[in-house]
GROMACS .gro file of C-alpha atoms in nm:
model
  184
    1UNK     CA    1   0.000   0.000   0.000
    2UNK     CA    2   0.151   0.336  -0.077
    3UNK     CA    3   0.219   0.606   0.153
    4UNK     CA    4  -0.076   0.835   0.228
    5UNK     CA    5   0.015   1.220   0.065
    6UNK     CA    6   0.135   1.439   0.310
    7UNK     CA    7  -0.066   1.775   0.387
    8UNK     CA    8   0.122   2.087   0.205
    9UNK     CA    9   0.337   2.260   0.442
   10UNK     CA   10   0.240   2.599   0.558
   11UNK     CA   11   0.407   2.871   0.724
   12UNK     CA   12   0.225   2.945   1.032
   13UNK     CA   13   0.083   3.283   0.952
   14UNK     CA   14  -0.094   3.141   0.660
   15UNK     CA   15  -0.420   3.024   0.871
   16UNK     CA   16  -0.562   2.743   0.792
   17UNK     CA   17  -0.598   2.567   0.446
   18UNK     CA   18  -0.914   2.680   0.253
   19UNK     CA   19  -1.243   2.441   0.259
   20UNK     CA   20  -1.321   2.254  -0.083
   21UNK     CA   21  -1.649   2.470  -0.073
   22UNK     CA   22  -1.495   2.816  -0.081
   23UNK     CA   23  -1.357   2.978  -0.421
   24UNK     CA   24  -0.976   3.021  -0.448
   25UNK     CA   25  -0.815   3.345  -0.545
   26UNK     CA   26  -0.502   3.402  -0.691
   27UNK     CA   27  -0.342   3.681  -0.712
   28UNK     CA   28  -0.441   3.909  -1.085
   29UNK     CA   29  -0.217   4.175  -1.255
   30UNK     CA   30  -0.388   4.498  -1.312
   31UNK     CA   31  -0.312   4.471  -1.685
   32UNK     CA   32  -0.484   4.132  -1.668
   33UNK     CA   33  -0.815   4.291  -1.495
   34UNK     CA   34  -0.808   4.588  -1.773
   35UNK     CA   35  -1.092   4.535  -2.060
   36UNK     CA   36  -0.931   4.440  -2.397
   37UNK     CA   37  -0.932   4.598  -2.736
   38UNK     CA   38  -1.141   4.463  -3.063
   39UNK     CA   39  -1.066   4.536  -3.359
   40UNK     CA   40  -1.294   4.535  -3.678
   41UNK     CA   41  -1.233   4.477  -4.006
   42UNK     CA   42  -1.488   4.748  -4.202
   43UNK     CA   43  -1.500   4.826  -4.590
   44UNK     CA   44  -1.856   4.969  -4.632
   45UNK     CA   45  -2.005   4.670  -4.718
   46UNK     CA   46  -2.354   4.591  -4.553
   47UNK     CA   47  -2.151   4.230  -4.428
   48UNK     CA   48  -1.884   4.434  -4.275
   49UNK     CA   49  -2.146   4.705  -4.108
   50UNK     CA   50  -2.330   4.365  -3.936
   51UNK     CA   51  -1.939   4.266  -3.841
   52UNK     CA   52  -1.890   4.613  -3.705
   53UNK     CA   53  -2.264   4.625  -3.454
   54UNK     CA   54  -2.179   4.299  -3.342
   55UNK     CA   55  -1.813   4.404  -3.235
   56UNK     CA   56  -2.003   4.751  -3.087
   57UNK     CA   57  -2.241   4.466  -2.895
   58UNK     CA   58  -1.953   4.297  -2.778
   59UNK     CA   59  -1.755   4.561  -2.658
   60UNK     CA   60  -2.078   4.714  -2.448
   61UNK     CA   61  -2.060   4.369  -2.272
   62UNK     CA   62  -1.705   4.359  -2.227
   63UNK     CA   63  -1.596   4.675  -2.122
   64UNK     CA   64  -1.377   4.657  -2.446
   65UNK     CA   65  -1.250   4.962  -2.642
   66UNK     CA   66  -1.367   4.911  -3.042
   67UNK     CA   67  -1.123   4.991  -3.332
   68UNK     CA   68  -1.246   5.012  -3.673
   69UNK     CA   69  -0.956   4.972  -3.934
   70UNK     CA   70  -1.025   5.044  -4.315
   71UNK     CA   71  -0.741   4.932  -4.522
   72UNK     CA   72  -0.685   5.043  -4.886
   73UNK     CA   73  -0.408   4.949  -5.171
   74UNK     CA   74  -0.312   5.168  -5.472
   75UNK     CA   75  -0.439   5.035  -5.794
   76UNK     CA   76  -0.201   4.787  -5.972
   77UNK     CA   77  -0.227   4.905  -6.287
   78UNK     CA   78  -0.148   5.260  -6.239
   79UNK     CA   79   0.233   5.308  -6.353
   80UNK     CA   80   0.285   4.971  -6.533
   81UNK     CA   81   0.048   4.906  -6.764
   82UNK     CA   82   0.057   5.174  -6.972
   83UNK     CA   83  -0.169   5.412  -6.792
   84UNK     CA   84  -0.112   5.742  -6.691
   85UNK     CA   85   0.050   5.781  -6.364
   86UNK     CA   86  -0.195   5.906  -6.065
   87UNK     CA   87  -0.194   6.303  -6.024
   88UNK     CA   88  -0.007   6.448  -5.777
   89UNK     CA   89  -0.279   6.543  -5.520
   90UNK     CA   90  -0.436   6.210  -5.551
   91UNK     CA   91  -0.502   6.114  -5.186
   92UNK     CA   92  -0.754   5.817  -5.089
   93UNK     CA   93  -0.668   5.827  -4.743
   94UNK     CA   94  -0.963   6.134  -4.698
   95UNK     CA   95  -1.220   5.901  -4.863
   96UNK     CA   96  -1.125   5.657  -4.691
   97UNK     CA   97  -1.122   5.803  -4.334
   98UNK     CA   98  -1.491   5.995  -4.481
   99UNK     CA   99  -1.601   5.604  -4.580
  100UNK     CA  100  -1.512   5.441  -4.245
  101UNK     CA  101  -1.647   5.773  -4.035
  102UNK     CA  102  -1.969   5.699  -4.254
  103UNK     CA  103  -1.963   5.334  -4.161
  104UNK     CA  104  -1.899   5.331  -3.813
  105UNK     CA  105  -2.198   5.635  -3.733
  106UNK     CA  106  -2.435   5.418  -3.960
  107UNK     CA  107  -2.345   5.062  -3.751
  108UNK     CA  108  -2.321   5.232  -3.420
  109UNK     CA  109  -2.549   5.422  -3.184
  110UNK     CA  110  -2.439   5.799  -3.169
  111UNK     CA  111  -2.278   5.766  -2.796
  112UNK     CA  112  -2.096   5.459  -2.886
  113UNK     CA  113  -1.959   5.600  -3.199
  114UNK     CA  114  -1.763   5.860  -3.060
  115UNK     CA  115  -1.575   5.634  -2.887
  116UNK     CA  116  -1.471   5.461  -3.169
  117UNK     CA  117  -1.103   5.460  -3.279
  118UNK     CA  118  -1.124   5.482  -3.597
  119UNK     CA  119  -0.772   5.390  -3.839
  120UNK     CA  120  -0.716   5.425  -4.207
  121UNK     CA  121  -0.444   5.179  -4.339
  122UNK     CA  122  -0.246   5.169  -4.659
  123UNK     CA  123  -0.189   4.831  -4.778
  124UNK     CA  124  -0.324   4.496  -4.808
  125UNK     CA  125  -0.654   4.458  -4.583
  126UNK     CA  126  -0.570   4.152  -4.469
  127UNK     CA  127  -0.204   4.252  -4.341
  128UNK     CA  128  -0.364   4.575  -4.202
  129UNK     CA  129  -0.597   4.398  -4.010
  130UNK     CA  130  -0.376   4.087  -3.877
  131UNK     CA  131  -0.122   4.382  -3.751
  132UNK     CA  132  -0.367   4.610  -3.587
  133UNK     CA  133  -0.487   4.269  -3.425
  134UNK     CA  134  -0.176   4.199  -3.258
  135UNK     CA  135  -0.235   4.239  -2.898
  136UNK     CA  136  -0.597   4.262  -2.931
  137UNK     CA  137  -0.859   4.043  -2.772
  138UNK     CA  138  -1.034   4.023  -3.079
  139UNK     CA  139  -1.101   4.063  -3.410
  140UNK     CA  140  -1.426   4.064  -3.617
  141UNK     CA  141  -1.504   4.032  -3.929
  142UNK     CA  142  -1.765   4.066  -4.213
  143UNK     CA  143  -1.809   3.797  -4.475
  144UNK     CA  144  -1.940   3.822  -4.815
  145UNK     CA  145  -2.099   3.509  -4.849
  146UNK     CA  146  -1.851   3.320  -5.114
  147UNK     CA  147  -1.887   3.023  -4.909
  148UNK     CA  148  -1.563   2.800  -4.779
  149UNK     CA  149  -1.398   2.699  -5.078
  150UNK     CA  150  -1.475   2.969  -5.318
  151UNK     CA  151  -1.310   3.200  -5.034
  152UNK     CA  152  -1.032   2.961  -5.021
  153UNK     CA  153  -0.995   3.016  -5.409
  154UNK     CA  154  -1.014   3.401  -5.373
  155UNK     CA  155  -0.777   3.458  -5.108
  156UNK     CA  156  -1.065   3.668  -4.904
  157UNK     CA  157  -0.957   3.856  -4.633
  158UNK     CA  158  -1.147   3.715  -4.348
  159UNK     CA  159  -1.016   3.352  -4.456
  160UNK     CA  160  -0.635   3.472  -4.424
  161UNK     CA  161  -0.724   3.697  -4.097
  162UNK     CA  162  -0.916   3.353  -3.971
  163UNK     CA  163  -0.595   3.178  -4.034
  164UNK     CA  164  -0.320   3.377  -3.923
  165UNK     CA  165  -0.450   3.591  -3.630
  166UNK     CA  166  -0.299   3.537  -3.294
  167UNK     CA  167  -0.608   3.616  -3.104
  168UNK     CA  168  -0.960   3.466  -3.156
  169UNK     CA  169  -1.110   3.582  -3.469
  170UNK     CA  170  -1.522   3.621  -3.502
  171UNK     CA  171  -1.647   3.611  -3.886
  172UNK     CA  172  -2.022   3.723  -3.886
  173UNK     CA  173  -2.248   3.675  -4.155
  174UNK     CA  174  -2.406   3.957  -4.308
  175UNK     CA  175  -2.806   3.924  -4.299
  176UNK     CA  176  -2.837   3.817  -4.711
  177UNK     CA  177  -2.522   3.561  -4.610
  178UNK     CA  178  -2.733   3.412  -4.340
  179UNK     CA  179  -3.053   3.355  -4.535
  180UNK     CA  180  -2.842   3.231  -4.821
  181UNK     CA  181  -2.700   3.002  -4.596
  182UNK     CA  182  -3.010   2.887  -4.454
  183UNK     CA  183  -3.145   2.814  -4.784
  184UNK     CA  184  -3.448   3.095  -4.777
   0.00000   0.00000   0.00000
């Protein structure tokens, strides 16, 4: 028969060992008791708008702050295929900080909007957001409804965010998506 285990050894000061019915505690950092960041993934579309009121649902809940990030890439063919180059005071940045403004004050109730950190991104979407998620406790995304393997096909940007973001990643479907899915 083996030796019965020995009771933990306790300095004296430590009173007496807790009950099974009481709750633990251990000790917390403060960083670890502060409410996380989400970040969402917004280009207009109405999919991306539903991604965006969830995140705004979540974050109420949470205690969260929301970031909205809008990313945007130069045309391709501008320079190299034989097409003039872009004019000098060509600047999408401004329409695209006036598209995601317009976004996140149509998903969002008035209050909640203001609080919204709102970033504008050159460069591939996808990138954009899997960096601005870094450190986050979430991101969420929009989905246009391609379905699995034609998004595997395309490349879409919530299937590479899904895949290579080191947080949790929510994809929400936009209300069309859902019914399509659903097979109304």
């Amino acid at each position: 028969m083996a030796d019965p285990i020995p009771e933990p050894e306790r300095e004296p000061d430590q009173g007496p060992l807790q009950d099974a019915g009481e709750p633990a505690t251990a000790p917390t950092s403060e960083s670890a008791m502060l409410p996380g960041r989400i970040v969402c993934g917004v280009d207009g579309s109405e999919p991306s708008l539903e991604a965006l009121r969830w995140a705004g649902r979540q974050a109420s809940l949470t205690g969260a702050s929301l970031e909205a990030v809008m990313a945007w890439e130069m045309p391709g063919a501008w320079g190299w295929a034989g097409l003039p180059g872009l004019p000098e005071d060509f600047d999408m940045e401004e329409p695209a900080a006036e598209a995601l403004s317009e976004a996140v004050t149509k998903a969002l109730p008035p209050e909640q909007a203001k609080g919204v950190s709102q970033v504008i991104v050159m460069g591939n979407p996808a990138e954009a957001i899997l960096d601005r998620g870094e450190g986050a406790e979430l991101i969420v995304m929009g989905v246009r409804g391609l379905g699995t393997f034609k998004a595997t096909l395309l490349g879409s940007v919530s299937h590479t965010v899904t895949l290579h973001a080191s947080c949790p990643v929510v994809v929400v479907r936009g209300a069309a998506e859902q019914a399509a899915a659903s097979g109304e």
